Coordinates of C-alpha atoms in Angstrom, one line a residue:
Chain A
X1289 CA -2.8 -33.0 10.6
X1290 CA -4.7 -29.9 12.5
X1291 CA -2.6 -30.6 15.8
X1292 CA 1.3 -30.4 13.2
X1293 CA -0.1 -27.3 11.9
X1294 CA -1.1 -25.2 15.7
X1295 CA 1.7 -27.0 17.5
X1296 CA 4.8 -25.4 14.3
X1297 CA 3.6 -22.0 14.5
X1298 CA 2.7 -22.3 18.6
X1299 CA 6.5 -23.6 19.2
X1300 CA 8.2 -20.6 17.1
X1301 CA 6.3 -17.7 18.3
X1302 CA 6.1 -18.9 22.3
X1303 CA 9.0 -18.2 22.8
X1304 CA 10.0 -14.7 24.3
X1305 CA 12.6 -13.2 22.4
X1306 CA 14.5 -11.5 25.6
X1307 CA 14.6 -15.3 26.9
X1308 CA 17.8 -15.4 23.6
X1309 CA 21.4 -15.2 22.5
X1310 CA 21.0 -12.7 19.4
X1311 CA 22.3 -15.2 16.9
X1312 CA 19.3 -17.4 18.7
X1313 CA 16.5 -14.7 18.3
X1314 CA 18.0 -14.0 14.8
X1315 CA 18.2 -18.0 14.5
X1316 CA 14.5 -17.9 15.1
X1317 CA 13.3 -14.9 12.9
X1318 CA 14.4 -16.2 10.0
X1319 CA 11.6 -19.8 10.8
X1320 CA 9.4 -17.9 11.6
X1321 CA 10.1 -15.8 8.1
X1322 CA 10.2 -18.6 6.7
X1323 CA 7.2 -20.8 8.2
X1324 CA 5.2 -17.1 7.1
X1325 CA 7.4 -17.1 3.0
X1326 CA 6.3 -20.8 2.3
X1327 CA 2.7 -20.4 2.9
X1328 CA 2.2 -17.5 1.3
X1329 CA 3.8 -19.1 -1.2
X1330 CA 1.0 -22.0 -1.0
X1331 CA -1.3 -19.9 -0.3
X1332 CA -0.8 -18.3 -4.1
X1333 CA -0.7 -21.0 -5.6
X1334 CA -4.0 -21.7 -4.1
X1335 CA -5.5 -19.0 -5.1
X1336 CA -5.2 -17.9 -8.1
X1337 CA -6.7 -21.7 -8.9
X1338 CA -9.2 -20.8 -6.6
X1339 CA -10.0 -17.0 -8.6
X1340 CA -10.1 -19.1 -11.3
X1341 CA -12.6 -21.2 -10.5
X1342 CA -14.7 -18.1 -9.1
X1343 CA -14.5 -16.4 -12.3
X1344 CA -14.7 -19.3 -14.3
X1345 CA -18.5 -20.6 -12.0
X1346 CA -19.8 -17.2 -12.4
X1347 CA -18.9 -17.8 -16.3
X1348 CA -20.7 -20.5 -16.5
X1349 CA -17.5 -22.9 -17.4
X1350 CA -15.6 -25.2 -15.8
X1351 CA -11.9 -23.8 -15.4
X1352 CA -9.1 -25.6 -15.4
X1353 CA -9.6 -29.0 -15.2
X1354 CA -7.5 -30.9 -17.0
X1355 CA -4.3 -31.0 -15.0
X1356 CA -4.4 -33.0 -11.9
X1357 CA -8.1 -33.6 -10.4
X1358 CA -10.9 -30.4 -10.9
X1359 CA -7.4 -28.5 -12.4
X1360 CA -5.3 -28.8 -8.7
X1361 CA -2.0 -28.7 -9.8
X1362 CA -3.7 -26.0 -13.0
X1363 CA -1.4 -23.1 -10.8
X1364 CA 1.7 -25.9 -10.4
X1365 CA 1.5 -26.5 -14.0
X1366 CA 1.5 -23.3 -15.1
X1367 CA 4.7 -21.7 -12.7
X1368 CA 7.0 -24.5 -14.2
X1369 CA 6.6 -23.6 -17.7
X1370 CA 6.9 -19.8 -16.4
X1371 CA 10.1 -21.5 -15.3
X1372 CA 12.1 -23.3 -18.0
X1373 CA 11.2 -20.4 -20.6
X1374 CA 13.4 -17.8 -21.9
X1375 CA 14.1 -14.8 -20.2
X1376 CA 13.9 -12.4 -23.1
X1377 CA 15.5 -9.0 -22.5
X1378 CA 14.6 -6.1 -25.1
X1379 CA 17.4 -5.4 -27.0
X1380 CA 16.7 -0.8 -26.0
X1381 CA 15.8 -1.9 -22.4
X1382 CA 18.1 -0.5 -18.8
X1383 CA 19.3 -4.5 -18.4
X1384 CA 19.9 -3.6 -14.9
X1385 CA 16.9 -2.5 -13.5
X1386 CA 14.5 -4.0 -15.8
X1387 CA 15.9 -7.3 -14.1
X1388 CA 15.9 -5.2 -10.8
X1389 CA 11.6 -4.1 -10.4
X1390 CA 10.4 -7.5 -10.2
X1391 CA 12.5 -8.0 -8.0
X1392 CA 11.7 -5.4 -5.8
X1393 CA 8.1 -5.7 -6.9
X1394 CA 8.7 -9.1 -4.5
X1395 CA 10.4 -8.6 -2.0
X1396 CA 8.1 -5.5 -0.6
X1397 CA 5.4 -7.5 -1.5
X1398 CA 6.8 -9.9 1.2
X1399 CA 8.0 -7.9 3.9
X1400 CA 5.1 -6.5 4.7
X1401 CA 3.4 -9.2 5.4
X1402 CA 6.1 -9.3 9.0
X1403 CA 4.2 -6.9 11.3
X1404 CA 0.3 -9.5 10.1
X1405 CA -0.7 -10.9 13.8
X1406 CA -2.2 -14.7 12.4
X1407 CA -3.6 -15.5 15.6
X1408 CA -2.2 -14.1 19.5
X1409 CA 1.2 -13.9 19.0
X1410 CA 1.7 -15.5 15.3
X1411 CA 3.4 -12.5 14.3
X1412 CA 7.2 -12.3 13.3
X1413 CA 7.8 -8.6 14.3
X1414 CA 4.8 -7.3 16.4
X1415 CA 6.0 -3.1 16.4
X1416 CA 3.9 -0.5 17.9
X1417 CA 3.4 1.4 14.3
X1418 CA 2.5 -1.2 12.4
X1419 CA -0.2 0.0 10.3
X1420 CA 2.6 2.6 9.4
X1421 CA 4.8 0.0 8.3
X1422 CA 2.4 -1.9 6.0
X1423 CA 1.2 1.7 5.3
X1424 CA 5.2 2.1 3.4
X1425 CA 5.9 -0.7 2.5
X1426 CA 2.8 -1.0 0.4
X1427 CA 4.0 2.1 -0.9
X1428 CA 7.3 1.5 -2.3
X1429 CA 5.7 -1.9 -4.3
X1430 CA 4.8 0.6 -6.5
X1431 CA 8.2 1.6 -7.7
X1432 CA 8.9 -2.2 -9.0
X1433 CA 5.3 -1.6 -11.4
X1434 CA 7.3 2.3 -12.5
X1435 CA 10.5 0.7 -13.0
X1436 CA 9.4 -2.2 -14.9
X1437 CA 7.0 0.1 -16.2
X1438 CA 9.7 2.6 -17.4
X1439 CA 13.4 0.1 -17.5
X1440 CA 11.8 -1.5 -21.1
X1441 CA 11.3 1.4 -22.8
X1442 CA 8.6 0.0 -24.8
X1443 CA 5.5 2.4 -24.7
X1444 CA 2.7 0.1 -24.1
X1445 CA 4.6 -0.9 -20.2
X1446 CA 5.0 3.1 -20.1
X1447 CA 1.9 4.0 -20.2
X1448 CA 0.9 1.1 -18.1
X1449 CA 3.8 1.9 -16.1
X1450 CA 2.5 5.6 -15.9
X1451 CA -1.5 5.3 -15.1
X1452 CA -0.1 2.8 -12.6
X1453 CA 1.8 5.2 -10.4
X1454 CA -0.3 7.6 -11.0
X1455 CA -3.6 5.0 -9.6
X1456 CA -1.9 3.2 -6.7
X1457 CA -0.1 6.7 -5.2
X1458 CA -3.7 8.6 -5.0
X1459 CA -5.9 5.7 -3.4
X1460 CA -2.6 5.4 -0.7
X1461 CA -4.5 8.1 0.3
X1462 CA -8.0 8.0 1.3
X1463 CA -7.1 3.8 2.5
X1464 CA -3.7 5.9 5.1
X1465 CA -7.2 8.8 6.5
X1466 CA -10.3 5.0 6.5
X1467 CA -7.2 3.8 8.5
X1468 CA -7.2 6.8 10.9
X1469 CA -10.4 6.1 11.2
X1470 CA -9.9 2.0 12.8
X1471 CA -6.8 3.9 15.0
X1472 CA -9.1 6.3 17.0
X1473 CA -10.8 3.8 17.8
X1474 CA -8.3 1.3 19.0
X1475 CA -6.1 4.3 20.4
X1476 CA -3.4 2.4 18.9
X1477 CA -0.6 1.2 15.3
X1478 CA 0.0 -1.7 16.7
X1479 CA -1.7 -4.1 14.7
X1480 CA -2.2 -6.9 17.7
X1481 CA -4.6 -4.0 19.9
X1482 CA -6.8 -3.2 17.3
X1483 CA -7.4 -6.4 16.5
X1484 CA -7.5 -7.0 20.5
X1485 CA -10.4 -4.1 20.7
X1486 CA -12.4 -5.6 18.4
X1487 CA -13.3 -8.9 20.4
X1488 CA -16.3 -10.6 22.2
X1489 CA -19.0 -10.7 18.8
X1490 CA -19.7 -10.0 15.4
X1491 CA -20.7 -6.3 16.9
X1492 CA -17.4 -5.7 18.1
X1493 CA -16.1 -5.8 14.7
X1494 CA -14.9 -2.0 13.4
X1495 CA -17.2 -2.8 10.3
X1496 CA -20.4 -3.3 12.6
X1497 CA -20.2 -1.3 15.6
X1498 CA -23.6 -2.2 16.9
X1499 CA -23.2 -2.9 20.8
X1500 CA -24.5 -1.2 22.3
X1501 CA -23.6 -2.9 25.8
X1502 CA -19.9 -2.2 25.2
X1503 CA -17.2 0.2 26.0
X1504 CA -19.2 2.9 24.9
X1505 CA -22.9 2.4 25.7
X1506 CA -25.5 3.4 23.2
X1507 CA -23.7 6.0 21.4
X1508 CA -21.4 3.8 19.6
X1509 CA -24.4 4.1 17.4
X1510 CA -23.4 7.7 16.5
X1511 CA -20.5 5.9 14.7
X1512 CA -21.3 2.6 13.3
X1513 CA -23.0 3.8 9.5
X1514 CA -19.8 5.7 9.3
X1515 CA -17.4 2.8 10.6
X1516 CA -19.6 1.4 8.1
X1517 CA -19.1 3.2 4.9
X1518 CA -15.0 3.3 5.9
X1519 CA -15.3 -0.2 6.0
X1520 CA -17.1 -1.0 2.2
X1521 CA -14.0 2.4 0.9
X1522 CA -10.9 0.4 2.2
X1523 CA -12.2 -3.0 0.3
X1524 CA -13.1 -0.7 -2.9
X1525 CA -10.1 1.3 -2.6
X1526 CA -8.0 -2.5 -1.9
X1527 CA -9.4 -3.0 -5.4
X1528 CA -7.6 -0.3 -6.5
X1529 CA -4.6 -0.5 -4.6
X1530 CA -3.4 -3.8 -6.0
X1531 CA -5.1 -3.5 -9.8
X1532 CA -8.2 -5.1 -9.6
X1533 CA -10.5 -5.4 -11.4
X1534 CA -12.4 -3.2 -11.4
X1535 CA -9.4 -1.2 -11.9
X1536 CA -6.9 -3.8 -14.1
X1537 CA -6.4 -0.1 -15.7
X1538 CA -2.4 -0.5 -16.0
X1539 CA -2.6 -3.8 -17.5
X1540 CA -5.6 -2.4 -19.4
X1541 CA -5.8 -6.0 -21.8
X1542 CA -8.2 -3.6 -24.2
X1543 CA -5.8 -0.4 -24.3
X1544 CA -1.9 -1.4 -23.2
X1545 CA -2.1 -4.9 -24.0
X1546 CA -0.5 -6.4 -21.3
X1547 CA 0.4 -2.2 -19.8
X1548 CA 3.6 -3.0 -17.5
X1549 CA 4.2 -6.3 -18.2
X1550 CA 4.5 -6.8 -21.4
X1551 CA 8.2 -7.2 -22.4
X1552 CA 8.4 -9.9 -19.6
X1553 CA 8.8 -13.2 -19.9
X1554 CA 9.4 -16.5 -17.7
X1555 CA 10.5 -16.1 -14.3
X1556 CA 10.8 -11.9 -13.7
X1557 CA 6.6 -12.3 -15.7
X1558 CA 5.7 -14.5 -12.4
X1559 CA 7.6 -12.8 -9.9
X1560 CA 5.1 -10.3 -11.0
X1561 CA 2.2 -12.3 -10.2
X1562 CA 3.7 -13.4 -7.8
X1563 CA 4.2 -10.1 -5.9
X1564 CA 0.4 -8.7 -7.2
X1565 CA -1.6 -12.1 -5.6
X1566 CA 0.8 -11.3 -2.5
X1567 CA -0.3 -7.8 -1.9
X1568 CA -4.2 -8.5 -2.8
X1569 CA -3.7 -11.5 0.3
X1570 CA -1.9 -8.8 2.3
X1571 CA -4.6 -6.1 1.6
X1572 CA -7.2 -9.4 2.0
X1573 CA -5.2 -9.5 5.3
X1574 CA -5.3 -5.4 7.0
X1575 CA -9.3 -5.4 6.3
X1576 CA -9.4 -9.0 8.3
X1577 CA -7.8 -7.3 11.2
X1578 CA -8.7 -3.2 11.0
X1579 CA -11.9 -4.1 10.4
X1580 CA -13.6 -7.5 11.2
X1581 CA -12.5 -8.2 13.9
X1582 CA -8.9 -9.9 13.0
X1583 CA -8.9 -13.6 14.4
X1584 CA -12.4 -13.2 17.0
X1585 CA -14.5 -15.8 16.5
X1586 CA -18.0 -13.5 15.1
X1587 CA -19.6 -14.5 18.7
X1588 CA -18.4 -14.6 21.9
X1589 CA -19.4 -17.5 24.0
X1590 CA -16.1 -18.1 26.0
X1591 CA -15.3 -22.0 25.0
X1592 CA -12.6 -21.1 21.7
X1593 CA -13.5 -24.7 20.0
X1594 CA -11.9 -23.0 17.0
X1595 CA -8.4 -22.0 17.0
X1596 CA -7.9 -18.5 16.2
X1597 CA -6.2 -18.8 13.5
X1598 CA -8.7 -21.0 11.6
X1599 CA -11.0 -17.5 11.7
X1600 CA -8.4 -15.7 11.1
X1601 CA -8.4 -17.7 7.2
X1602 CA -12.2 -18.3 7.1
X1603 CA -12.3 -14.2 6.8
X1604 CA -9.3 -12.9 4.9
X1605 CA -10.7 -16.1 2.2
X1606 CA -13.7 -14.9 1.9
X1607 CA -12.6 -11.1 1.4
X1608 CA -10.3 -12.3 -1.4
X1609 CA -13.9 -14.6 -2.3
X1610 CA -15.3 -10.8 -2.8
X1611 CA -12.5 -9.3 -5.1
X1612 CA -12.6 -12.4 -7.5
X1613 CA -16.0 -11.8 -7.7
X1614 CA -16.0 -8.2 -8.0
X1615 CA -13.2 -9.4 -10.8
X1616 CA -16.3 -11.5 -12.2
X1617 CA -19.2 -9.2 -12.4
X1618 CA -18.2 -5.8 -12.8
X1619 CA -16.8 -3.8 -15.7
X1620 CA -14.1 -1.7 -15.9
X1621 CA -13.5 1.8 -15.5
X1622 CA -12.5 4.2 -17.4
X1623 CA -9.0 6.3 -16.4
X1624 CA -11.3 9.8 -16.2
X1625 CA -13.8 8.0 -13.9
X1626 CA -10.9 5.8 -11.4
X1627 CA -9.0 9.3 -11.2
X1628 CA -12.9 11.4 -10.3
X1629 CA -13.9 8.2 -7.8
X1630 CA -10.4 8.4 -5.6
X1631 CA -10.3 12.1 -5.5
X1632 CA -14.1 14.2 -5.6
X1633 CA -15.4 10.7 -3.0
X1634 CA -13.5 8.6 -1.6
X1635 CA -11.1 11.1 -0.4
X1636 CA -14.0 14.1 1.0
X1637 CA -16.0 11.6 2.4
X1638 CA -12.6 9.0 4.4
X1639 CA -11.5 13.0 5.2
X1640 CA -15.4 14.0 6.9
X1641 CA -15.2 10.2 8.7
X1642 CA -11.9 11.2 10.1
X1643 CA -13.0 14.3 11.4
X1644 CA -16.2 13.0 13.2
X1645 CA -14.5 10.4 14.5
X1646 CA -11.8 12.0 15.8
X1647 CA -15.0 13.9 17.7
X1648 CA -17.0 11.0 18.5
X1649 CA -14.4 10.0 20.7
X1650 CA -12.3 13.1 22.4
X1651 CA -16.4 13.5 23.1
X1652 CA -16.8 10.0 24.8
X1653 CA -13.2 10.8 26.4
X1654 CA -14.7 14.1 27.7
X1655 CA -18.1 13.4 28.6
X1656 CA -17.3 10.1 30.4
X1657 CA -19.7 7.7 27.6
X1658 CA -17.3 5.2 27.4
X1659 CA -16.9 4.9 31.8
Chain B
X1293 CA 27.7 -6.6 16.0
X1294 CA 23.8 -6.9 14.8
X1295 CA 23.6 -3.5 15.0
X1296 CA 27.6 -2.1 13.5
X1297 CA 26.9 -4.3 10.9
X1298 CA 23.0 -2.9 10.4
X1299 CA 24.9 0.8 11.0
X1300 CA 28.0 0.5 8.3
X1301 CA 26.3 -1.3 5.7
X1302 CA 23.4 1.6 5.5
X1303 CA 25.3 4.0 6.6
X1304 CA 27.3 3.8 3.8
X1305 CA 25.0 2.7 1.4
X1306 CA 23.6 6.0 1.7
X1307 CA 26.1 8.1 1.3
X1308 CA 27.3 5.6 -1.7
X1309 CA 24.0 6.8 -2.9
X1310 CA 24.2 9.9 -2.1
X1311 CA 26.4 10.4 -4.5
X1312 CA 25.7 8.3 -7.0
X1313 CA 22.6 10.5 -7.5
X1314 CA 25.5 13.5 -8.6
X1315 CA 27.3 11.8 -10.6
X1316 CA 25.4 8.9 -12.8
X1317 CA 24.3 10.3 -16.3
X1318 CA 21.3 9.2 -16.3
X1319 CA 18.3 11.3 -15.1
X1320 CA 15.9 8.8 -13.4
X1321 CA 18.7 6.3 -11.9
X1322 CA 19.4 10.1 -10.3
X1323 CA 15.9 10.0 -9.0
X1324 CA 16.7 6.1 -8.2
X1325 CA 19.2 7.1 -5.4
X1326 CA 18.0 10.0 -4.5
X1327 CA 15.6 6.8 -3.7
X1328 CA 18.0 4.3 -2.2
X1329 CA 18.8 7.2 -0.1
X1330 CA 16.1 8.3 1.6
X1331 CA 15.6 3.9 2.0
X1332 CA 18.8 4.7 3.3
X1333 CA 18.7 6.6 6.1
X1334 CA 15.0 5.5 7.1
X1335 CA 17.0 2.4 8.3
X1336 CA 19.4 4.4 10.0
X1337 CA 16.7 6.1 12.1
X1338 CA 15.2 2.5 13.3
X1339 CA 18.8 1.8 14.4
X1340 CA 18.3 5.1 16.1
X1341 CA 15.2 4.0 18.1
X1342 CA 13.2 7.1 16.0
X1343 CA 10.6 4.0 14.1
X1344 CA 8.4 7.1 13.9
X1345 CA 10.1 9.1 11.5
X1346 CA 12.1 6.6 9.9
X1347 CA 8.5 5.0 8.3
X1348 CA 6.7 8.9 8.3
X1349 CA 10.5 9.5 5.6
X1350 CA 9.2 5.6 3.7
X1351 CA 5.6 6.4 3.4
X1352 CA 6.4 10.6 2.4
X1353 CA 9.6 10.4 1.1
X1354 CA 9.9 7.6 -0.9
X1355 CA 6.2 6.0 -1.2
X1356 CA 5.2 9.5 -2.5
X1357 CA 7.0 12.8 -3.2
X1358 CA 9.9 10.3 -5.0
X1359 CA 7.2 9.2 -7.3
X1360 CA 5.9 12.2 -8.2
X1361 CA 9.9 13.7 -9.3
X1362 CA 10.4 10.1 -11.2
X1363 CA 7.0 10.4 -12.4
X1364 CA 8.0 14.1 -13.9
X1365 CA 11.8 13.1 -15.2
X1366 CA 10.7 10.2 -17.5
X1367 CA 7.9 11.8 -19.0
X1368 CA 10.5 14.9 -20.3
X1369 CA 12.5 14.6 -23.2
X1370 CA 15.7 15.2 -21.3
X1371 CA 18.4 15.8 -24.3
X1372 CA 21.8 15.3 -22.8
X1373 CA 25.1 16.8 -25.1
X1374 CA 23.0 20.2 -25.0
X1375 CA 22.8 19.6 -20.9
X1376 CA 26.5 19.3 -21.5
X1377 CA 27.4 21.9 -23.6
X1378 CA 26.3 25.2 -20.4
X1379 CA 27.7 23.1 -18.0
X1380 CA 31.4 25.4 -18.0
X1381 CA 29.4 28.9 -17.9
X1382 CA 27.9 27.8 -13.8
X1383 CA 30.2 26.2 -13.5
X1384 CA 31.4 29.3 -11.5
X1385 CA 28.3 29.7 -9.4
X1386 CA 28.0 26.6 -8.9
X1387 CA 31.2 26.3 -6.7
X1388 CA 30.6 30.2 -5.0
X1389 CA 27.4 27.4 -3.4
X1390 CA 29.1 24.8 -3.0
X1391 CA 31.8 27.4 -1.0
X1392 CA 29.4 28.7 0.9
X1393 CA 28.2 25.2 2.6
X1394 CA 31.8 23.9 2.9
X1395 CA 31.8 27.2 5.2
X1396 CA 28.5 26.2 6.6
X1397 CA 29.4 23.1 7.8
X1398 CA 32.3 23.9 8.9
X1399 CA 31.5 26.3 10.7
X1400 CA 28.5 24.0 12.5
X1401 CA 31.5 21.1 13.2
X1402 CA 33.4 22.9 14.6
X1403 CA 30.6 24.5 16.4
X1404 CA 29.7 21.0 18.2
X1405 CA 32.6 19.5 19.1
X1406 CA 34.5 22.9 20.6
X1407 CA 30.8 23.8 22.5
X1408 CA 29.6 22.1 25.9
X1409 CA 29.1 18.4 24.9
X1410 CA 24.9 17.6 25.4
X1411 CA 23.8 14.4 25.1
X1412 CA 19.9 13.6 24.4
X1413 CA 17.8 11.3 27.1
X1414 CA 14.9 10.3 26.5
X1415 CA 11.6 11.5 29.0
X1416 CA 10.4 8.4 29.6
X1417 CA 12.2 4.8 28.6
X1418 CA 8.1 3.6 28.3
X1419 CA 6.9 6.4 26.3
X1420 CA 6.3 5.2 22.8
X1421 CA 8.1 7.5 19.8
X1422 CA 4.0 8.5 19.0
X1423 CA 2.7 9.2 22.4
X1424 CA 6.1 11.1 23.5
X1425 CA 5.4 12.9 19.2
X1426 CA 1.3 13.3 20.2
X1427 CA 2.7 15.2 23.7
X1428 CA 4.1 17.6 21.5
X1429 CA 3.4 18.6 18.7
X1430 CA -0.6 19.4 19.4
X1431 CA 0.1 20.6 22.6
X1432 CA 4.0 23.2 22.7
X1433 CA 3.9 23.2 19.1
X1434 CA 0.6 23.3 18.0
X1435 CA 1.2 26.7 16.6
X1436 CA 3.9 26.0 13.8
X1437 CA 2.3 22.8 13.2
X1438 CA -0.7 24.6 12.1
X1439 CA 1.1 27.6 10.8
X1440 CA 3.0 24.4 8.6
X1441 CA -0.4 22.8 6.7
X1442 CA -1.7 26.2 6.2
X1443 CA 1.1 27.1 4.4
X1444 CA 0.5 23.4 2.7
X1445 CA -2.6 24.8 1.9
X1446 CA -1.9 27.5 0.2
X1447 CA 0.6 25.4 -1.8
X1448 CA -1.7 23.9 -3.1
X1449 CA -4.7 26.0 -4.2
X1450 CA -1.7 28.3 -6.1
X1451 CA -1.5 24.6 -7.8
X1452 CA -4.2 24.3 -9.3
X1453 CA -4.6 27.4 -9.6
X1454 CA -1.5 28.0 -11.2
X1455 CA -2.3 25.2 -13.8
X1456 CA -6.0 25.8 -13.4
X1457 CA -7.5 27.3 -16.7
X1458 CA -10.6 27.7 -18.2
X1459 CA -12.0 26.8 -22.2
X1460 CA -14.7 28.0 -23.5
X1461 CA -16.9 25.7 -26.2
X1462 CA -14.9 21.8 -24.4
X1463 CA -17.9 19.5 -23.6
X1464 CA -16.9 18.6 -20.2
X1465 CA -18.6 14.9 -18.3
X1466 CA -20.3 15.5 -15.8
X1467 CA -20.5 12.1 -13.8
X1468 CA -23.8 12.9 -12.1
X1469 CA -26.0 13.6 -15.5
X1470 CA -24.0 10.7 -17.0
X1471 CA -25.3 8.3 -14.7
X1472 CA -29.0 10.0 -14.0
X1473 CA -29.9 8.9 -17.4
X1474 CA -32.5 6.5 -17.2
X1475 CA -34.1 4.4 -19.8
X1476 CA -36.7 6.1 -20.7
X1477 CA -33.8 9.2 -21.9
X1478 CA -31.6 7.9 -24.5
X1479 CA -33.9 4.8 -25.6
X1480 CA -37.9 5.3 -28.1
X1481 CA -39.2 1.9 -29.2
X1482 CA -41.9 2.3 -32.0
X1483 CA -44.0 0.2 -33.0
X1484 CA -44.1 0.4 -37.2
X1485 CA -46.3 -0.7 -39.4
X1486 CA -44.8 -3.4 -42.1
X1487 CA -44.0 -1.7 -45.2
X1488 CA -45.1 2.0 -44.4
X1489 CA -41.0 2.8 -41.8
X1490 CA -41.0 5.5 -39.9
X1491 CA -42.3 8.9 -40.4

């Protein structure tokens, strides 16, 4: 089984595309995209269950435990239920946009995965501005929500959509600055290069830069605290970007019922739900790539016993576990607190960090610290 | 083949949606068509090998500017009947602007076809988009780049100044003050003798 899991992706990802005719290349990319999509879809099912189980465990409940052994099939049952429900389209709604909105959300969520490298060479498109691509597509995801909220032609969804748009645009700014610090250190916007620059042990990961024998010598300690802080900031911004608790104001049920999803039922609702979890996975994967060394093992002993993909998966799953724990533990923010945090705390500190890290890199290049 | 199909798809979408920006009756639809235009333009940039500009276009215009557009248009309560009533009295100005624009475009096109042909040669095929940009942006065009930044800063401050109003008698929340409150500030435990009450 594990052989199959490594051989199948190897087969598709190890082919160099210049060897192929354009149409064969096109077909190969389709196969790769399909592989990613199926894996992501299955993972969403697993993560929804994990989310509920973790939430339940924190509150000393059992969580879903009826459908299948330990409730393993609960998500499948829920998905089936949504598929077979009737699609209700409100009479006053803009029907075309109402249906279009969840499709946009889902497509954008999946499309961003095209540049995410999950193991050496296992990436659909290894473009040299991968970071920008992910940022651009995650900023497009907001349209699914805002169009859905407006097309519903109802008060609560509209309020939820406005809140969500403001929130995502605000936190995207600080996420952009946080990613800039990583780009300065790696000297590239290619996600594979960023991961490769963090090899050889946990103390070379961007979040824990504590290796005094590395490229910059002991001077790396000057920016180690800054990069750790950037990692924490990225995690919190990721919570806000994906509308997860404690920043789930777009769908704060005590104020807005279910926010932009109020009028949605059946498959369109399922698509919103799906997009949300795919986005959460994307942000977890980005955190892994940018700050936790991607597929590199925490201990570098020269030999790889464990396939790199396992490390990537384990780190991403850990970040998701943190997402779930935060949901269970932290109470919801007030809207003005959320905006204050984004614009008055995260943005200025991230800006200062960008200035400090870029100064460090320029100084290192000029004074030969990275000899 | 693939490139030709993609080009015609993107170009057609760009022009058709640009037309629909003007033609659609609902302003929200107009903004959405505008976003589609931006998006197709970004696709055309990618076909030309300018992927950096393409993604910047998507990030800045589609991801941020158009969201704010959409925001404003959705919040405005536009009365379409009222909007159409004033249409005819502005037709003269509109036609003048359109004619001037048309003349300018014809002149630019004519100058392009009559002048000598210029081909763009990439400096070094191994240089990535990003490096090519960085090389000139912070050296040759550093002054213009910083001037643009300064203008944006002025616009930012201007927007704040226009909307900021000091209101007296409004109780504002101070987050630091709220968070630095301790239990001792707010709660006092008193041991009350039975039957005596609190004095």
